[in-house]
Coordinates of C-alpha atoms and ligand atoms in Angstrom, one line a residue:
M712 CA 31.6 -0.9 125.9
N713 CA 28.2 -0.5 127.4
T714 CA 26.8 2.2 125.2
A715 CA 24.1 3.3 127.6
L716 CA 26.5 3.7 130.4
F717 CA 29.1 5.4 128.2
C718 CA 26.4 7.8 126.9
G719 CA 25.0 8.5 130.3
T720 CA 28.4 9.5 131.7
L721 CA 29.3 11.4 128.6
C722 CA 26.0 13.3 128.3
A723 CA 26.2 14.3 132.0
A724 CA 29.7 15.7 131.3
F725 CA 28.4 17.3 128.2
A726 CA 25.5 18.9 130.0
A727 CA 27.6 20.2 132.8
A728 CA 30.3 21.6 130.6
A729 CA 28.4 23.0 127.8
L730 CA 24.7 23.3 128.2
P731 CA 23.2 26.4 129.8
A732 CA 19.5 26.8 130.5
A733 CA 18.6 23.6 132.3
G734 CA 20.4 21.2 130.0
A735 CA 18.5 22.2 126.9
P736 CA 20.6 22.2 123.7
S737 CA 21.7 25.7 122.6
I738 CA 20.0 25.9 119.2
V739 CA 20.0 29.2 117.3
P740 CA 17.5 30.1 116.1
K741 CA 15.4 28.5 118.8
P742 CA 13.1 25.8 117.6
V743 CA 9.3 26.1 118.0
S744 CA 9.2 23.0 120.3
L745 CA 11.9 20.9 121.8
E746 CA 11.7 18.1 124.2
V747 CA 14.8 16.6 125.7
E748 CA 14.7 13.0 126.6
R749 CA 17.1 10.6 128.3
G750 CA 20.0 9.2 126.4
A751 CA 21.9 10.1 123.3
F752 CA 22.7 8.9 119.8
V753 CA 26.3 8.4 119.1
L754 CA 27.6 9.2 115.6
D755 CA 30.5 7.0 114.7
G756 CA 32.3 5.6 111.6
D757 CA 29.6 2.9 111.2
T758 CA 26.6 5.3 111.1
V759 CA 24.7 5.4 107.8
V760 CA 22.7 8.1 106.3
L761 CA 19.5 6.8 104.7
F762 CA 16.9 8.6 102.6
A763 CA 13.4 7.4 101.8
E764 CA 13.5 7.1 98.0
A765 CA 10.1 8.4 97.1
P766 CA 9.2 11.2 96.7
S767 CA 12.6 12.3 95.6
G768 CA 14.4 15.3 97.1
A769 CA 15.6 13.7 100.3
E770 CA 18.8 12.3 98.7
A771 CA 20.3 15.7 98.0
E772 CA 19.8 16.6 101.6
A773 CA 21.2 13.3 102.8
R774 CA 24.3 13.9 100.8
Y775 CA 24.6 17.4 102.1
L776 CA 24.3 16.1 105.7
A777 CA 27.1 13.5 105.1
S778 CA 29.3 16.2 103.5
V779 CA 29.0 18.6 106.5
L780 CA 29.7 15.9 109.0
R781 CA 32.8 14.7 107.2
P782 CA 35.5 17.3 107.8
A783 CA 35.4 17.4 111.6
T784 CA 34.7 13.7 112.2
G785 CA 36.7 12.2 109.4
F786 CA 33.8 9.8 108.8
A787 CA 32.9 9.2 105.2
L788 CA 29.3 8.1 106.1
P789 CA 27.6 6.0 103.4
V790 CA 24.4 7.6 101.9
R791 CA 21.9 5.0 100.8
G792 CA 18.3 4.7 99.9
L793 CA 16.2 3.1 102.6
D794 CA 15.0 -0.4 101.8
A795 CA 11.5 -0.9 103.0
G796 CA 11.5 -3.2 105.9
A797 CA 15.2 -3.1 106.6
G798 CA 16.2 -2.1 110.1
A799 CA 17.7 1.3 110.6
R800 CA 20.1 0.9 113.5
N801 CA 22.9 3.4 113.9
A802 CA 21.3 5.4 111.1
I803 CA 20.2 8.9 110.3
V804 CA 17.0 8.6 108.2
L805 CA 15.7 11.5 106.1
G806 CA 12.3 11.3 104.6
L807 CA 9.9 13.5 102.9
G808 CA 6.3 13.2 103.8
D809 CA 3.4 14.5 105.7
T810 CA 4.3 14.9 109.3
G811 CA 0.7 15.7 110.1
G812 CA 1.8 18.7 112.2
G813 CA 1.2 21.6 109.9
L814 CA 4.9 22.3 109.4
G815 CA 4.4 24.2 106.1
E816 CA 6.9 24.4 103.3
E817 CA 10.0 24.8 105.5
G818 CA 9.2 23.0 108.7
Y819 CA 10.6 19.6 110.0
R820 CA 10.3 17.1 112.7
L821 CA 13.5 15.6 114.2
E822 CA 13.5 12.7 116.5
V823 CA 16.7 11.5 118.0
E824 CA 16.7 8.2 119.7
G825 CA 19.5 6.0 121.1
D826 CA 20.0 4.0 117.9
S827 CA 18.6 6.2 115.2
V828 CA 17.8 9.8 114.1
R829 CA 14.7 10.4 112.1
L830 CA 14.2 13.6 110.2
T831 CA 10.9 14.1 108.4
A832 CA 9.7 17.1 106.5
P833 CA 7.0 18.0 104.0
A834 CA 9.6 19.5 101.6
A835 CA 13.3 19.5 101.0
A836 CA 13.9 22.8 102.7
G837 CA 12.6 21.4 105.9
L838 CA 15.0 18.5 105.7
F839 CA 17.8 21.0 105.2
Y840 CA 16.8 23.0 108.3
G841 CA 16.5 19.8 110.3
V842 CA 20.0 19.0 109.3
Q843 CA 21.1 22.4 110.6
T844 CA 19.5 21.7 113.9
L845 CA 21.2 18.3 114.0
R846 CA 24.6 19.9 113.4
Q847 CA 23.9 22.2 116.4
L848 CA 22.9 19.2 118.6
L849 CA 26.4 17.8 118.1
P850 CA 29.4 19.2 120.0
A851 CA 30.6 22.5 118.6
E852 CA 33.7 20.8 117.1
I853 CA 31.5 19.4 114.4
M854 CA 31.8 22.8 112.7
S855 CA 35.6 22.4 112.3
R856 CA 37.0 22.3 108.8
V857 CA 39.7 20.0 110.0
K858 CA 39.4 16.6 111.7
C859 CA 39.0 16.8 115.5
E860 CA 40.4 13.9 117.4
G861 CA 39.1 12.5 120.7
V862 CA 35.6 14.0 120.4
A863 CA 32.6 11.9 121.3
W864 CA 30.0 12.8 118.6
T865 CA 26.9 12.5 120.7
V866 CA 23.5 13.9 120.0
P867 CA 21.1 14.2 123.0
C868 CA 17.8 12.4 122.5
V869 CA 15.2 15.0 121.5
V870 CA 11.9 15.5 119.7
I871 CA 11.8 18.7 117.8
E872 CA 9.1 20.2 115.7
D873 CA 10.0 23.4 114.0
R874 CA 9.0 25.8 111.3
P875 CA 9.8 29.5 110.6
R876 CA 7.8 32.5 111.5
F877 CA 8.6 34.3 108.3
A878 CA 9.2 33.4 104.7
W879 CA 11.8 36.1 104.0
R880 CA 14.8 35.7 106.3
G881 CA 17.5 37.7 104.9
L882 CA 20.7 39.7 104.9
C883 CA 21.8 42.3 102.3
V884 CA 25.4 42.5 101.5
D885 CA 26.7 45.7 99.8
V886 CA 29.4 44.4 97.4
A887 CA 29.3 47.7 95.5
R888 CA 31.0 50.1 98.0
H889 CA 33.6 47.4 98.6
F890 CA 33.9 44.4 96.4
M891 CA 33.9 41.0 98.2
P892 CA 35.5 38.0 96.5
K893 CA 33.3 35.1 95.3
E894 CA 35.1 32.6 97.6
F895 CA 34.1 34.7 100.6
L896 CA 30.4 34.9 99.5
L897 CA 30.3 31.1 99.2
E898 CA 31.5 30.7 102.8
F899 CA 29.2 33.5 104.0
I900 CA 26.3 31.6 102.4
D901 CA 27.2 28.5 104.4
V902 CA 27.1 30.5 107.6
L903 CA 23.7 32.0 106.7
A904 CA 22.4 28.5 106.0
L905 CA 23.5 27.3 109.5
H906 CA 21.1 30.0 110.8
K907 CA 18.2 28.9 108.6
M908 CA 18.3 32.2 106.7
N909 CA 17.0 31.9 103.2
S910 CA 17.6 35.1 101.4
L911 CA 20.8 36.9 100.4
H912 CA 20.3 40.3 98.8
L913 CA 23.3 41.4 96.8
H914 CA 23.6 45.2 96.4
L915 CA 25.4 44.9 93.1
T916 CA 25.6 48.4 91.8
D917 CA 26.1 51.9 93.2
D918 CA 28.0 55.1 92.6
Q919 CA 31.2 53.6 93.7
G920 CA 31.1 50.4 91.7
W921 CA 29.2 48.1 89.3
R922 CA 29.8 44.5 90.2
V923 CA 28.1 42.2 87.7
E924 CA 29.2 41.4 84.2
I925 CA 26.6 42.5 81.6
K926 CA 27.6 41.1 78.2
K927 CA 25.7 43.7 76.1
Y928 CA 27.3 46.6 77.9
P929 CA 30.9 45.7 78.8
K930 CA 31.8 49.2 79.9
L931 CA 29.6 48.8 83.0
T932 CA 32.4 46.7 84.4
E933 CA 35.4 47.7 82.3
V934 CA 34.9 51.3 83.6
G935 CA 32.3 51.0 86.3
A936 CA 33.9 48.3 88.4
W937 CA 37.0 50.3 89.2
R938 CA 37.6 53.4 91.2
A939 CA 40.8 55.3 91.3
E940 CA 40.9 55.5 95.1
T941 CA 38.8 55.7 98.2
I942 CA 38.1 58.4 100.7
V943 CA 39.8 57.8 104.1
G944 CA 37.7 57.5 107.1
H945 CA 34.7 59.8 107.5
G946 CA 36.4 62.5 105.3
G947 CA 35.7 65.5 107.4
K948 CA 37.2 68.9 106.5
S949 CA 40.7 67.7 105.6
R950 CA 39.4 64.9 103.4
S951 CA 42.1 62.7 102.0
F952 CA 42.1 59.7 99.7
D953 CA 44.1 56.5 99.9
G954 CA 45.5 56.6 96.4
T955 CA 44.7 52.9 95.9
R956 CA 42.7 51.6 93.0
H957 CA 39.8 49.5 94.2
G958 CA 37.4 47.3 92.4
G959 CA 36.3 43.9 91.0
F960 CA 33.2 42.3 89.6
Y961 CA 31.6 38.9 89.3
T962 CA 31.6 37.3 85.8
Q963 CA 28.4 35.7 84.7
E964 CA 30.0 32.3 85.3
E965 CA 30.9 33.3 88.9
I966 CA 27.3 34.6 89.5
R967 CA 25.9 31.2 88.3
E968 CA 28.3 29.5 90.8
I969 CA 27.2 31.7 93.7
V970 CA 23.5 31.2 92.8
A971 CA 23.8 27.4 92.5
H972 CA 25.8 27.2 95.8
A973 CA 23.1 29.2 97.5
A974 CA 20.2 27.3 95.9
A975 CA 21.7 24.0 97.2
R976 CA 21.4 25.6 100.7
H977 CA 17.9 26.8 100.1
I978 CA 19.0 30.4 99.9
N979 CA 17.6 32.7 97.2
I980 CA 19.9 35.4 95.9
V981 CA 18.1 38.6 95.3
P982 CA 20.0 40.8 92.9
E983 CA 19.8 44.6 93.2
I984 CA 20.4 46.9 90.2
E985 CA 20.0 50.4 91.6
M986 CA 17.9 53.0 89.7
P987 CA 17.4 55.9 89.1
G988 CA 19.8 57.0 91.9
H989 CA 23.1 55.6 93.0
A990 CA 24.0 55.4 89.4
Q991 CA 27.4 57.1 88.9
A992 CA 29.4 54.0 88.2
A993 CA 27.1 53.1 85.3
I994 CA 27.1 56.7 84.0
A995 CA 30.9 56.6 84.2
G996 CA 30.8 53.8 81.7
Y997 CA 28.0 55.2 79.5
P998 CA 27.7 59.0 79.9
E999 CA 24.6 59.1 77.8
L1000 CA 22.7 57.6 80.7
G1001 CA 23.2 60.7 82.8
N1002 CA 21.6 64.1 82.8
T1003 CA 24.6 66.4 82.2
G1004 CA 26.6 64.9 79.4
E1005 CA 29.7 65.1 81.6
T1006 CA 32.2 62.3 81.6
L1007 CA 32.4 61.1 85.2
A1008 CA 34.7 58.9 87.1
V1009 CA 33.4 56.2 89.4
L1010 CA 32.8 57.9 92.7
T1011 CA 35.5 57.8 95.3
K1012 CA 33.6 59.1 98.4
W1013 CA 30.4 58.2 100.1
G1014 CA 27.0 59.8 100.6
V1015 CA 24.0 60.7 98.6
N1016 CA 25.0 61.8 95.1
P1017 CA 23.2 63.9 92.5
Y1018 CA 24.3 61.9 89.4
I1019 CA 21.2 59.9 88.7
F1020 CA 20.0 58.2 85.5
N1021 CA 18.0 60.3 83.0
A1022 CA 14.5 59.1 82.3
E1023 CA 14.8 59.0 78.5
E1024 CA 13.2 56.0 76.7
S1025 CA 16.7 54.9 75.6
T1026 CA 17.8 54.7 79.2
I1027 CA 14.8 52.7 80.3
L1028 CA 15.4 50.3 77.5
F1029 CA 19.1 50.1 78.4
L1030 CA 18.3 49.2 81.9
Q1031 CA 15.7 46.6 80.8
D1032 CA 18.4 45.0 78.6
V1033 CA 20.5 44.9 81.8
L1034 CA 17.6 43.3 83.7
E1035 CA 17.1 40.8 80.9
E1036 CA 20.6 39.4 81.6
V1037 CA 20.1 39.7 85.3
L1038 CA 16.9 37.5 85.0
D1039 CA 18.9 35.0 83.1
L1040 CA 21.5 34.8 85.9
F1041 CA 19.2 35.0 88.9
P1042 CA 16.2 32.7 89.2
S1043 CA 15.0 34.8 92.1
P1044 CA 11.2 35.5 92.0
Y1045 CA 12.2 39.0 93.4
I1046 CA 14.3 41.5 91.6
H1047 CA 15.4 44.6 93.5
V1048 CA 15.7 47.9 91.6
G1049 CA 16.7 50.1 94.4
G1050 CA 14.8 53.4 94.2
D1051 CA 16.3 55.0 97.3
E1052 CA 17.9 58.4 97.7
A1053 CA 17.4 59.5 94.1
V1054 CA 18.0 63.3 94.4
K1055 CA 15.8 65.1 91.9
E1056 CA 18.0 68.2 91.5
Q1057 CA 19.4 67.1 88.0
W1058 CA 15.9 66.3 86.8
E1059 CA 14.7 69.7 88.0
K1060 CA 17.4 71.4 86.0
S1061 CA 17.4 69.3 82.9
P1062 CA 15.3 70.5 80.0
A1063 CA 15.1 66.9 78.7
A1064 CA 13.7 65.7 82.0
Q1065 CA 11.2 68.5 82.2
A1066 CA 10.1 67.8 78.6
R1067 CA 9.7 64.2 79.6
I1068 CA 7.5 65.1 82.5
K1069 CA 5.3 67.2 80.2
E1070 CA 5.2 64.6 77.4
L1071 CA 4.1 62.0 79.9
G1072 CA 1.6 64.3 81.6
L1073 CA 3.2 63.9 85.0
A1074 CA 2.9 66.2 88.0
D1075 CA 6.5 66.4 89.0
E1076 CA 9.9 64.7 89.4
H1077 CA 8.5 62.2 92.0
A1078 CA 5.9 61.2 89.5
L1079 CA 8.7 60.7 87.0
Q1080 CA 10.5 58.4 89.3
S1081 CA 7.3 56.5 89.8
Y1082 CA 6.9 56.3 86.1
F1083 CA 10.4 55.0 85.8
I1084 CA 9.9 52.3 88.5
G1085 CA 6.5 51.5 87.0
R1086 CA 8.1 50.7 83.7
M1087 CA 10.5 48.3 85.4
D1088 CA 7.6 46.7 87.4
A1089 CA 5.7 46.1 84.2
F1090 CA 8.8 44.6 82.5
L1091 CA 9.5 42.3 85.4
T1092 CA 5.9 41.3 85.9
E1093 CA 5.7 40.3 82.3
K1094 CA 8.7 38.1 82.8
G1095 CA 7.0 36.4 85.7
R1096 CA 9.1 38.2 88.4
R1097 CA 8.3 40.7 91.1
L1098 CA 9.9 44.1 91.7
V1099 CA 11.2 45.0 95.1
G1100 CA 12.3 48.6 95.9
W1101 CA 13.4 50.7 98.9
D1102 CA 10.5 52.6 100.5
E1103 CA 11.1 55.7 98.5
I1104 CA 9.3 53.9 95.6
L1105 CA 6.1 54.9 97.6
E1106 CA 6.7 58.5 96.7
G1107 CA 4.8 59.7 93.7
G1108 CA 2.7 56.5 93.7
L1109 CA 3.6 52.8 94.2
A1110 CA 4.0 50.5 91.2
E1111 CA 1.3 47.9 90.9
G1112 CA 3.2 44.7 91.7
A1113 CA 5.9 46.2 93.9
T1114 CA 7.1 44.8 97.2
V1115 CA 8.5 47.5 99.5
M1116 CA 11.6 47.1 101.6
S1117 CA 11.1 49.5 104.5
W1118 CA 14.4 51.0 105.7
R1119 CA 13.5 54.5 106.9
G1120 CA 11.7 53.0 109.9
T1121 CA 8.6 50.8 109.4
K1122 CA 6.4 53.6 108.3
G1123 CA 6.8 52.9 104.6
G1124 CA 6.2 49.2 105.2
I1125 CA 3.0 49.9 107.1
A1126 CA 1.7 52.2 104.4
A1127 CA 2.6 49.5 101.7
A1128 CA 0.9 46.7 103.7
K1129 CA -2.2 48.8 104.2
A1130 CA -2.2 49.4 100.5
G1131 CA -2.1 45.7 99.9
H1132 CA 1.5 45.4 98.9
D1133 CA 4.1 42.9 100.2
V1134 CA 6.7 44.2 102.6
V1135 CA 10.1 43.3 103.9
M1136 CA 11.1 45.1 107.1
A1137 CA 14.6 46.5 107.1
P1138 CA 14.5 49.5 109.4
T1139 CA 17.7 51.3 110.4
S1140 CA 16.5 51.1 114.0
H1141 CA 17.0 47.3 114.2
T1142 CA 18.6 45.9 111.1
Y1143 CA 21.4 48.2 110.1
L1144 CA 24.4 46.0 110.8
D1145 CA 26.7 48.7 109.4
Y1146 CA 26.0 50.7 112.6
Y1147 CA 28.2 50.5 115.7
Q1148 CA 27.5 47.5 117.9
G1149 CA 29.4 48.9 120.9
D1150 CA 31.2 52.0 122.1
P1151 CA 32.7 53.8 119.0
K1152 CA 35.8 54.5 121.0
T1153 CA 36.7 50.8 121.1
E1154 CA 35.1 49.7 117.8
P1155 CA 36.5 49.8 114.3
L1156 CA 35.3 52.9 112.4
A1157 CA 31.7 52.5 111.3
I1158 CA 29.2 54.7 109.5
G1159 CA 27.7 55.8 112.8
G1160 CA 24.5 54.9 114.6
N1161 CA 24.2 52.5 117.5
L1162 CA 22.8 49.0 117.2
P1163 CA 23.7 46.7 120.0
L1164 CA 22.9 43.0 119.9
E1165 CA 20.0 43.3 122.3
Q1166 CA 18.3 45.9 120.1
V1167 CA 18.5 43.7 117.0
Y1168 CA 17.0 40.9 119.1
G1169 CA 14.2 43.2 120.3
F1170 CA 12.8 43.7 116.8
N1171 CA 9.3 42.5 116.0
P1172 CA 8.8 42.8 112.2
I1173 CA 5.0 43.0 112.7
P1174 CA 4.1 46.5 113.8
K1175 CA 1.2 46.7 116.3
T1176 CA -0.8 49.0 114.0
L1177 CA -1.4 46.3 111.4
T1178 CA -4.5 44.2 111.3
R1179 CA -4.1 40.5 111.1
A1180 CA -4.7 40.6 107.3
E1181 CA -2.3 43.5 106.8
A1182 CA 0.3 41.7 108.9
E1183 CA 0.2 38.8 106.4
R1184 CA 1.8 41.2 103.9
V1185 CA 5.0 41.3 106.0
L1186 CA 7.1 38.7 104.3
G1187 CA 9.8 39.0 106.9
A1188 CA 12.9 41.0 107.7
Q1189 CA 16.4 41.6 106.5
G1190 CA 19.7 42.9 108.0
Q1191 CA 21.8 45.4 106.0
L1192 CA 25.6 45.3 105.7
W1193 CA 26.3 48.5 103.8
S1194 CA 30.0 48.5 103.2
E1195 CA 31.2 52.1 103.0
Y1196 CA 33.4 51.4 106.0
I1197 CA 33.7 47.6 105.6
A1198 CA 36.6 46.9 103.3
T1199 CA 37.4 43.3 104.0
P1200 CA 35.5 39.9 104.4
E1201 CA 36.9 39.7 108.0
H1202 CA 35.4 43.1 108.9
L1203 CA 32.1 42.2 107.2
E1204 CA 31.9 39.1 109.4
Y1205 CA 32.7 41.2 112.5
M1206 CA 29.8 43.5 111.7
A1207 CA 27.4 40.6 110.8
F1208 CA 28.0 38.3 113.8
P1209 CA 26.6 37.8 116.3
R1210 CA 23.9 40.4 115.4
A1211 CA 22.8 38.2 112.4
C1212 CA 22.3 35.3 114.9
A1213 CA 19.8 37.6 116.7
L1214 CA 18.1 38.5 113.5
A1215 CA 17.9 34.9 112.4
E1216 CA 15.9 34.2 115.6
V1217 CA 13.7 37.3 115.1
V1218 CA 12.6 35.9 111.7
W1219 CA 12.4 32.2 112.6
T1220 CA 11.2 31.8 116.2
P1221 CA 7.6 32.7 117.3
Q1222 CA 7.5 36.1 119.0
D1223 CA 6.2 34.8 122.2
A1224 CA 8.8 32.1 122.4
R1225 CA 11.7 34.6 122.4
A1226 CA 13.5 36.2 125.4
Y1227 CA 16.8 38.0 125.2
D1228 CA 18.4 36.4 128.3
D1229 CA 17.6 32.9 127.0
F1230 CA 19.0 33.8 123.6
R1231 CA 22.1 35.3 125.2
A1232 CA 22.7 32.1 127.1
R1233 CA 22.4 29.9 124.0
L1234 CA 24.6 32.3 122.1
E1235 CA 27.5 31.6 124.5
K1236 CA 27.5 28.1 123.1
H1237 CA 26.7 29.1 119.6
V1238 CA 29.7 31.4 119.2
E1239 CA 31.9 28.3 119.8
R1240 CA 30.4 27.0 116.6
L1241 CA 31.2 30.3 114.8
E1242 CA 34.7 30.0 116.2
R1243 CA 35.1 26.5 114.8
L1244 CA 33.8 27.7 111.5
G1245 CA 36.5 30.4 111.4
V1246 CA 34.0 33.2 111.4
N1247 CA 35.5 36.5 112.7
F1248 CA 32.5 37.3 115.0
R1249 CA 32.6 40.1 117.6
S1250 CA 33.2 38.7 121.0
L1251 CA 30.2 38.8 123.3
D1252 CA 30.1 41.6 125.9
P1253 CA 30.6 40.2 129.4
Ligands
LIG1050 C1 21.3 54.5 103.2 S1 19.5 52.2 103.0 C2 21.4 53.9 102.0 C3 22.7 53.2 101.6 C4 23.8 53.5 102.6 C5 23.2 53.4 104.0 C6 24.3 53.5 105.0 C7 19.4 52.7 101.6 C8 18.3 52.2 100.9 N1 20.3 53.6 101.2 O1 23.0 53.7 100.3 O2 24.8 52.7 102.3 O3 22.2 54.3 104.2 O4 23.8 53.2 106.3

């Protein structure tokens, strides 16, 4: 068959049927620059995936590409090193090298021509993101986990140059309030990768559950990973409980598997071990960590809870032992220690806490929290890592090396940036994906709030009040999936998508290249991909 003719007809049909916005492909997040040219590359059973052998790093990305193309097409594309001088017809060629375009650590250049695809990047991450773009240039069926018959696997001819706006492009998943199985996290990571997100923050501990095995302190999971039951709905006056035991935790082996799976997709897993608040599950396992000596059960309801860790030296050392194991499991440069919503009432009443404040010459309970977090900061810094905490860690004085995650608006982030600290923006106003995304009357029960898709898209992580130098301190932004009211993976996906698609574009695409209507048009096509992937996304509002 005449390929040019075949492609011409097919591409016209493809454009008419599927491509909004003047025939431009619907890539999410939108690339920095994209030129569509005439013609198309056709992927078939004879296509080869080639990688330039030196410098190394391209081979893993080439193998990943072949592996993601396989299920839907059924093609077992050969992956080979590129012989210098050999022709590269019907080939997808991946190479590491200087593209000359200032693409940074994560950028890439993708050139699709009629008989070959060339993907070049300064580093492996860029090749990976170029592969994600290439997947999105193919028909949506490419995302299918089962073979799709009768699909012409065409890629429109394009030249794309792309790089992310921010280095921290994340989501936080709360696996403490409701445990999520490892298998689900692995799939969720795949979907994040498709959106060029590079950070998954796991909220591993809270009042209602401790979810990571710590060998030195087995009762953290033997006791702390299980609660007797869970409050029903919002509780209200006639609060009732479901009578069903809930729990689970990740073994260290499972954590290593999750971390490795994410790393292969250029996603860093940021572990969070909460302190000094949100600590009841840990205190249930080890009552000596608390302030009252009471034997507690793992909490079965939601909200801010007064049972926080005491600030004794023995407790600080206990938590540093925990962190020691956490550091061994998670190579992340950033370790999150929480710091939010630590009610000080038990410290106010506790003679031991008051004595500690005196002994350390501190002003008050806020200064004691600051001291507590400061000890963790020093510990982590010495191990070559960096502490991250919620914006409450500003109260009573910010630890020297701390990065602030700003959730109560952007105020905390602004203060931290102005004080020369790094910041991740995570404000309730634009990134709380546990809030309602539509009319509460027709949505599944959520914690409250109102965060429609357009509002997420409207977020600019750089507040206007920052100078250029201060703005450099904003590493990026993160969406939060707190799971008090999210009990299943399906529901978590429903809350995450498509709002996480909007967030992905917020953190990837230059601010002045973004417009909601254009995004919304591309999203129509993009949700077909989510559908093929089997993601339980919320349908787009008409
Ligand atoms: C506040 S955000 C919390 C979480 C809750 C969330 C519910 C933050 C640092 N603390 O513990 O799950 O609100 O939206």
